[in-house]
Amino acid sequence: LRHLMFQTRVLTKRLLIRLVRNPITIVHALLLPVGFLLTLNVVLGDSITAATGEDGLYRSVPLVALLAAMSGSTAGMVGITAERLDGFLARLWVVPMHRGAGLLARLAAEVIRLFGTTLVILGTGIILGFRFHRGVAGALLWLTVPVIFGVAFSAVVTMVALYWPRAVLVEAIQIVGLMLTFFSTGLVPLVKYPDWVQPFVRYQPMSVAVDTMRGLSVGGPALMPMLGTLAWSAGILAVCLW
């Protein structure tokens, strides 16, 4: 256990240094999501407010926080693929180190990155007028949802990068992320979608996460969406770890 903790700390530090020095990851994890949030607020903010009767920020801020988690993980997939192709992972596999250190370090670095990007998105939302109406406990739980969701998604990215190290898969995962984004309750309420697509929109992982964060901020059901988010995340993480 002592060796596992020490080696995990060293590898986590390495990944965080690499993250800070990699402009592509910074752009995907911070600049693009912030720009997308500003665009949503300017272009669709009034329309969402008119359609729902509430400030559109309470949907768009959670949506962009989740999108930032996915976008940053997808950019990190390029780094994993490069490490595999240049032999770095192979060198780690043949040195006398704990087998779990590399995976735990990547998960720890992801948690730190996810928490940081969520704070940046939340800060942008607060500047635009986003507020919490469920107290400090609701705000703290709100911050954990993108982290939980992002860890599960990063497990998918890590699995794909290790099994199929192809650049085209980065674009494929981004397309899936965009589909989940635009067919979710983060843009408009469920009833605004056609009847035939509502079951998918209601139960897909981004929708339940957005509904959880919306309930924890402005009010509304939060327990069942939170259970749905935990179930999705635990299931995805279990499959990818196996």
Short mmCIF file of C-alpha atoms in Angstrom, two decimals:
data_model
loop_
_atom_site.label_atom_id
_atom_site.label_comp_id
_atom_site.label_asym_id
_atom_site.label_seq_id
_atom_site.Cartn_x
_atom_site.Cartn_y
_atom_site.Cartn_z
CA LEU A 1 0.00 0.00 0.00
CA ARG A 2 2.85 2.40 0.80
CA HIS A 3 4.41 1.85 -2.63
CA LEU A 4 1.03 2.19 -4.32
CA MET A 5 0.35 5.56 -2.69
CA PHE A 6 3.83 6.92 -3.44
CA GLN A 7 3.85 5.78 -7.06
CA THR A 8 0.31 7.06 -7.62
CA ARG A 9 1.32 10.47 -6.27
CA VAL A 10 4.37 10.64 -8.56
CA LEU A 11 2.40 9.64 -11.67
CA THR A 12 -0.47 12.00 -10.78
CA LYS A 13 1.96 14.90 -10.51
CA ARG A 14 3.40 13.98 -13.91
CA LEU A 15 -0.06 13.97 -15.52
CA LEU A 16 -1.01 17.33 -13.98
CA ILE A 17 2.23 18.93 -15.18
CA ARG A 18 1.58 17.56 -18.64
CA LEU A 19 -1.98 18.89 -18.51
CA VAL A 20 -0.87 22.42 -17.65
CA ARG A 21 1.77 22.39 -20.39
CA ASN A 22 -0.61 21.08 -23.06
CA PRO A 23 -2.48 23.97 -24.73
CA ILE A 24 -4.83 21.63 -26.63
CA THR A 25 -6.25 20.24 -23.39
CA ILE A 26 -6.65 23.72 -21.92
CA VAL A 27 -8.53 24.87 -25.01
CA HIS A 28 -10.84 21.83 -25.06
CA ALA A 29 -11.44 21.74 -21.30
CA LEU A 30 -11.81 25.48 -20.59
CA LEU A 31 -11.84 27.94 -23.47
CA LEU A 32 -14.26 26.16 -25.80
CA PRO A 33 -16.83 25.33 -23.06
CA VAL A 34 -16.74 28.90 -21.73
CA GLY A 35 -17.23 30.23 -25.25
CA PHE A 36 -20.07 27.76 -25.82
CA LEU A 37 -21.78 28.87 -22.59
CA LEU A 38 -21.52 32.53 -23.59
CA THR A 39 -22.90 31.69 -27.03
CA LEU A 40 -25.82 29.73 -25.59
CA ASN A 41 -26.66 32.59 -23.25
CA VAL A 42 -26.56 35.21 -26.00
CA VAL A 43 -28.26 33.24 -28.78
CA LEU A 44 -30.70 30.95 -26.95
CA GLY A 45 -31.00 32.44 -23.46
CA ASP A 46 -34.14 34.46 -24.10
CA SER A 47 -35.74 31.67 -26.16
CA ILE A 48 -35.18 29.08 -23.43
CA THR A 49 -36.55 31.48 -20.82
CA ALA A 50 -39.65 32.11 -22.94
CA ALA A 51 -40.19 28.37 -23.51
CA THR A 52 -39.62 27.23 -19.93
CA GLY A 53 -40.54 30.24 -17.83
CA GLU A 54 -37.19 30.11 -16.02
CA ASP A 55 -33.70 31.43 -16.62
CA GLY A 56 -31.99 29.31 -19.26
CA LEU A 57 -28.74 29.41 -17.27
CA TYR A 58 -30.08 26.75 -14.91
CA ARG A 59 -30.01 24.33 -17.82
CA SER A 60 -27.10 25.61 -19.89
CA VAL A 61 -24.55 25.93 -17.05
CA PRO A 62 -24.94 22.27 -15.97
CA LEU A 63 -24.92 21.18 -19.61
CA VAL A 64 -21.68 23.04 -20.38
CA ALA A 65 -20.05 21.77 -17.17
CA LEU A 66 -20.75 18.20 -18.32
CA LEU A 67 -19.63 19.01 -21.86
CA ALA A 68 -16.36 20.42 -20.50
CA ALA A 69 -15.79 17.18 -18.60
CA MET A 70 -16.28 15.17 -21.79
CA SER A 71 -14.25 17.50 -23.98
CA GLY A 72 -11.24 17.51 -21.67
CA SER A 73 -11.26 13.72 -21.42
CA THR A 74 -11.42 13.40 -25.20
CA ALA A 75 -8.40 15.67 -25.57
CA GLY A 76 -6.59 13.56 -22.99
CA MET A 77 -7.22 10.51 -25.17
CA VAL A 78 -4.64 11.87 -27.61
CA GLY A 79 -2.04 11.83 -24.84
CA ILE A 80 -2.82 8.22 -23.92
CA THR A 81 -2.55 7.15 -27.54
CA ALA A 82 0.80 8.94 -27.90
CA GLU A 83 2.13 7.28 -24.74
CA ARG A 84 1.14 3.89 -26.11
CA LEU A 85 2.65 4.44 -29.54
CA ASP A 86 5.98 5.87 -28.32
CA GLY A 87 6.44 3.01 -25.86
CA PHE A 88 6.02 4.87 -22.58
CA LEU A 89 3.21 2.61 -21.33
CA ALA A 90 5.20 -0.47 -22.30
CA ARG A 91 8.12 0.77 -20.20
CA LEU A 92 5.81 1.27 -17.23
CA TRP A 93 4.48 -2.27 -17.61
CA VAL A 94 7.94 -3.86 -17.31
CA VAL A 95 9.27 -1.93 -14.29
CA PRO A 96 8.68 -3.18 -10.72
CA MET A 97 5.77 -0.90 -9.82
CA HIS A 98 2.29 -1.53 -8.48
CA ARG A 99 -0.12 -2.55 -11.25
CA GLY A 100 -2.80 -0.16 -10.02
CA ALA A 101 -0.63 2.96 -9.75
CA GLY A 102 -1.00 4.06 -13.37
CA LEU A 103 -4.78 3.72 -13.41
CA LEU A 104 -5.27 5.36 -10.01
CA ALA A 105 -2.99 8.23 -11.03
CA ARG A 106 -4.99 8.86 -14.19
CA LEU A 107 -8.27 8.81 -12.25
CA ALA A 108 -6.84 11.14 -9.57
CA ALA A 109 -5.59 13.59 -12.20
CA GLU A 110 -9.01 13.48 -13.88
CA VAL A 111 -10.80 14.27 -10.61
CA ILE A 112 -8.57 17.30 -10.05
CA ARG A 113 -9.04 18.49 -13.64
CA LEU A 114 -12.80 17.97 -13.51
CA PHE A 115 -13.14 19.90 -10.27
CA GLY A 116 -11.09 22.78 -11.68
CA THR A 117 -13.02 23.01 -14.94
CA THR A 118 -16.34 22.81 -13.09
CA LEU A 119 -15.31 25.75 -10.91
CA VAL A 120 -14.40 27.78 -14.01
CA ILE A 121 -17.73 27.04 -15.70
CA LEU A 122 -19.61 27.79 -12.48
CA GLY A 123 -17.72 31.09 -12.08
CA THR A 124 -18.69 32.07 -15.62
CA GLY A 125 -22.30 31.16 -14.91
CA ILE A 126 -22.34 33.22 -11.72
CA ILE A 127 -21.05 36.23 -13.66
CA LEU A 128 -23.93 35.75 -16.11
CA GLY A 129 -26.50 35.50 -13.28
CA PHE A 130 -26.53 31.85 -12.18
CA ARG A 131 -27.39 31.45 -8.47
CA PHE A 132 -27.98 28.63 -5.99
CA HIS A 133 -31.38 28.50 -4.28
CA ARG A 134 -30.92 25.26 -2.33
CA GLY A 135 -28.22 26.35 0.11
CA VAL A 136 -24.60 25.39 0.60
CA ALA A 137 -25.29 21.65 0.66
CA GLY A 138 -26.98 21.85 -2.73
CA ALA A 139 -24.06 23.84 -4.14
CA LEU A 140 -21.51 21.30 -2.90
CA LEU A 141 -23.48 18.39 -4.34
CA TRP A 142 -23.85 20.33 -7.59
CA LEU A 143 -20.05 20.47 -7.90
CA THR A 144 -19.71 16.70 -7.48
CA VAL A 145 -22.03 15.75 -10.35
CA PRO A 146 -19.69 16.74 -13.23
CA VAL A 147 -16.81 15.04 -11.39
CA ILE A 148 -18.75 11.76 -11.05
CA PHE A 149 -19.97 11.95 -14.64
CA GLY A 150 -16.53 12.92 -15.92
CA VAL A 151 -14.73 10.06 -14.16
CA ALA A 152 -17.06 7.57 -15.84
CA PHE A 153 -16.55 9.19 -19.23
CA SER A 154 -12.77 9.31 -18.75
CA ALA A 155 -12.89 5.56 -18.08
CA VAL A 156 -14.53 5.10 -21.48
CA VAL A 157 -11.88 7.28 -23.12
CA THR A 158 -9.04 5.41 -21.40
CA MET A 159 -10.45 2.04 -22.43
CA VAL A 160 -10.89 3.11 -26.05
CA ALA A 161 -7.42 4.68 -26.20
CA LEU A 162 -5.77 1.52 -24.85
CA TYR A 163 -7.65 -0.97 -27.03
CA TRP A 164 -8.05 1.00 -30.27
CA PRO A 165 -5.28 3.64 -30.54
CA ARG A 166 -6.59 5.38 -33.65
CA ALA A 167 -6.98 9.13 -34.13
CA VAL A 168 -10.35 8.67 -35.86
CA LEU A 169 -11.82 7.41 -32.59
CA VAL A 170 -11.30 10.86 -31.05
CA GLU A 171 -13.66 12.34 -33.63
CA ALA A 172 -16.09 9.45 -33.13
CA ILE A 173 -16.29 10.05 -29.38
CA GLN A 174 -16.75 13.78 -29.96
CA ILE A 175 -19.69 13.06 -32.27
CA VAL A 176 -21.29 10.86 -29.61
CA GLY A 177 -20.78 13.64 -27.06
CA LEU A 178 -22.44 16.19 -29.32
CA MET A 179 -25.41 13.88 -29.91
CA LEU A 180 -25.86 13.44 -26.17
CA THR A 181 -25.57 17.22 -25.71
CA PHE A 182 -28.22 18.24 -28.22
CA PHE A 183 -30.62 15.43 -27.31
CA SER A 184 -30.72 16.24 -23.61
CA THR A 185 -32.78 18.31 -21.20
CA GLY A 186 -29.90 20.77 -20.93
CA LEU A 187 -31.21 22.82 -23.86
CA VAL A 188 -35.01 22.60 -23.60
CA PRO A 189 -37.49 20.68 -21.40
CA LEU A 190 -38.31 17.09 -22.24
CA VAL A 191 -41.80 17.95 -23.54
CA LYS A 192 -40.30 20.09 -26.31
CA TYR A 193 -38.83 17.01 -28.00
CA PRO A 194 -40.88 14.77 -30.35
CA ASP A 195 -42.68 11.94 -28.58
CA TRP A 196 -40.66 9.21 -30.29
CA VAL A 197 -37.33 10.53 -28.94
CA GLN A 198 -38.48 11.47 -25.44
CA PRO A 199 -37.65 8.08 -23.82
CA PHE A 200 -34.04 8.36 -25.02
CA VAL A 201 -33.75 12.00 -23.96
CA ARG A 202 -35.24 11.32 -20.52
CA TYR A 203 -32.96 8.46 -19.50
CA GLN A 204 -29.67 9.15 -21.27
CA PRO A 205 -26.80 9.97 -18.85
CA MET A 206 -26.41 13.66 -19.67
CA SER A 207 -30.11 14.36 -19.13
CA VAL A 208 -30.24 12.77 -15.69
CA ALA A 209 -27.05 14.63 -14.72
CA VAL A 210 -28.45 17.96 -15.94
CA ASP A 211 -31.74 17.33 -14.12
CA THR A 212 -29.78 16.57 -10.94
CA MET A 213 -27.79 19.80 -11.15
CA ARG A 214 -30.88 21.82 -12.03
CA GLY A 215 -32.73 20.41 -9.01
CA LEU A 216 -29.77 21.17 -6.73
CA SER A 217 -29.57 24.78 -7.92
CA VAL A 218 -32.94 26.30 -8.75
CA GLY A 219 -35.15 23.60 -7.22
CA GLY A 220 -37.12 20.58 -8.36
CA PRO A 221 -36.62 16.81 -8.24
CA ALA A 222 -33.03 15.90 -7.46
CA LEU A 223 -33.02 12.54 -5.67
CA MET A 224 -34.15 10.27 -8.52
CA PRO A 225 -31.98 12.03 -11.14
CA MET A 226 -29.02 11.76 -8.76
CA LEU A 227 -29.64 8.04 -8.34
CA GLY A 228 -29.81 7.75 -12.12
CA THR A 229 -26.51 9.60 -12.48
CA LEU A 230 -24.84 7.34 -9.92
CA ALA A 231 -26.24 4.23 -11.59
CA TRP A 232 -25.05 5.28 -15.05
CA SER A 233 -21.60 6.27 -13.76
CA ALA A 234 -21.13 3.11 -11.67
CA GLY A 235 -22.22 0.87 -14.54
CA ILE A 236 -19.95 2.56 -17.09
CA LEU A 237 -17.00 2.56 -14.70
CA ALA A 238 -17.48 -1.11 -13.80
CA VAL A 239 -17.58 -2.21 -17.45
CA CYS A 240 -14.53 -0.14 -18.39
CA LEU A 241 -12.50 -1.26 -15.37
CA TRP A 242 -13.23 -4.89 -16.21
#
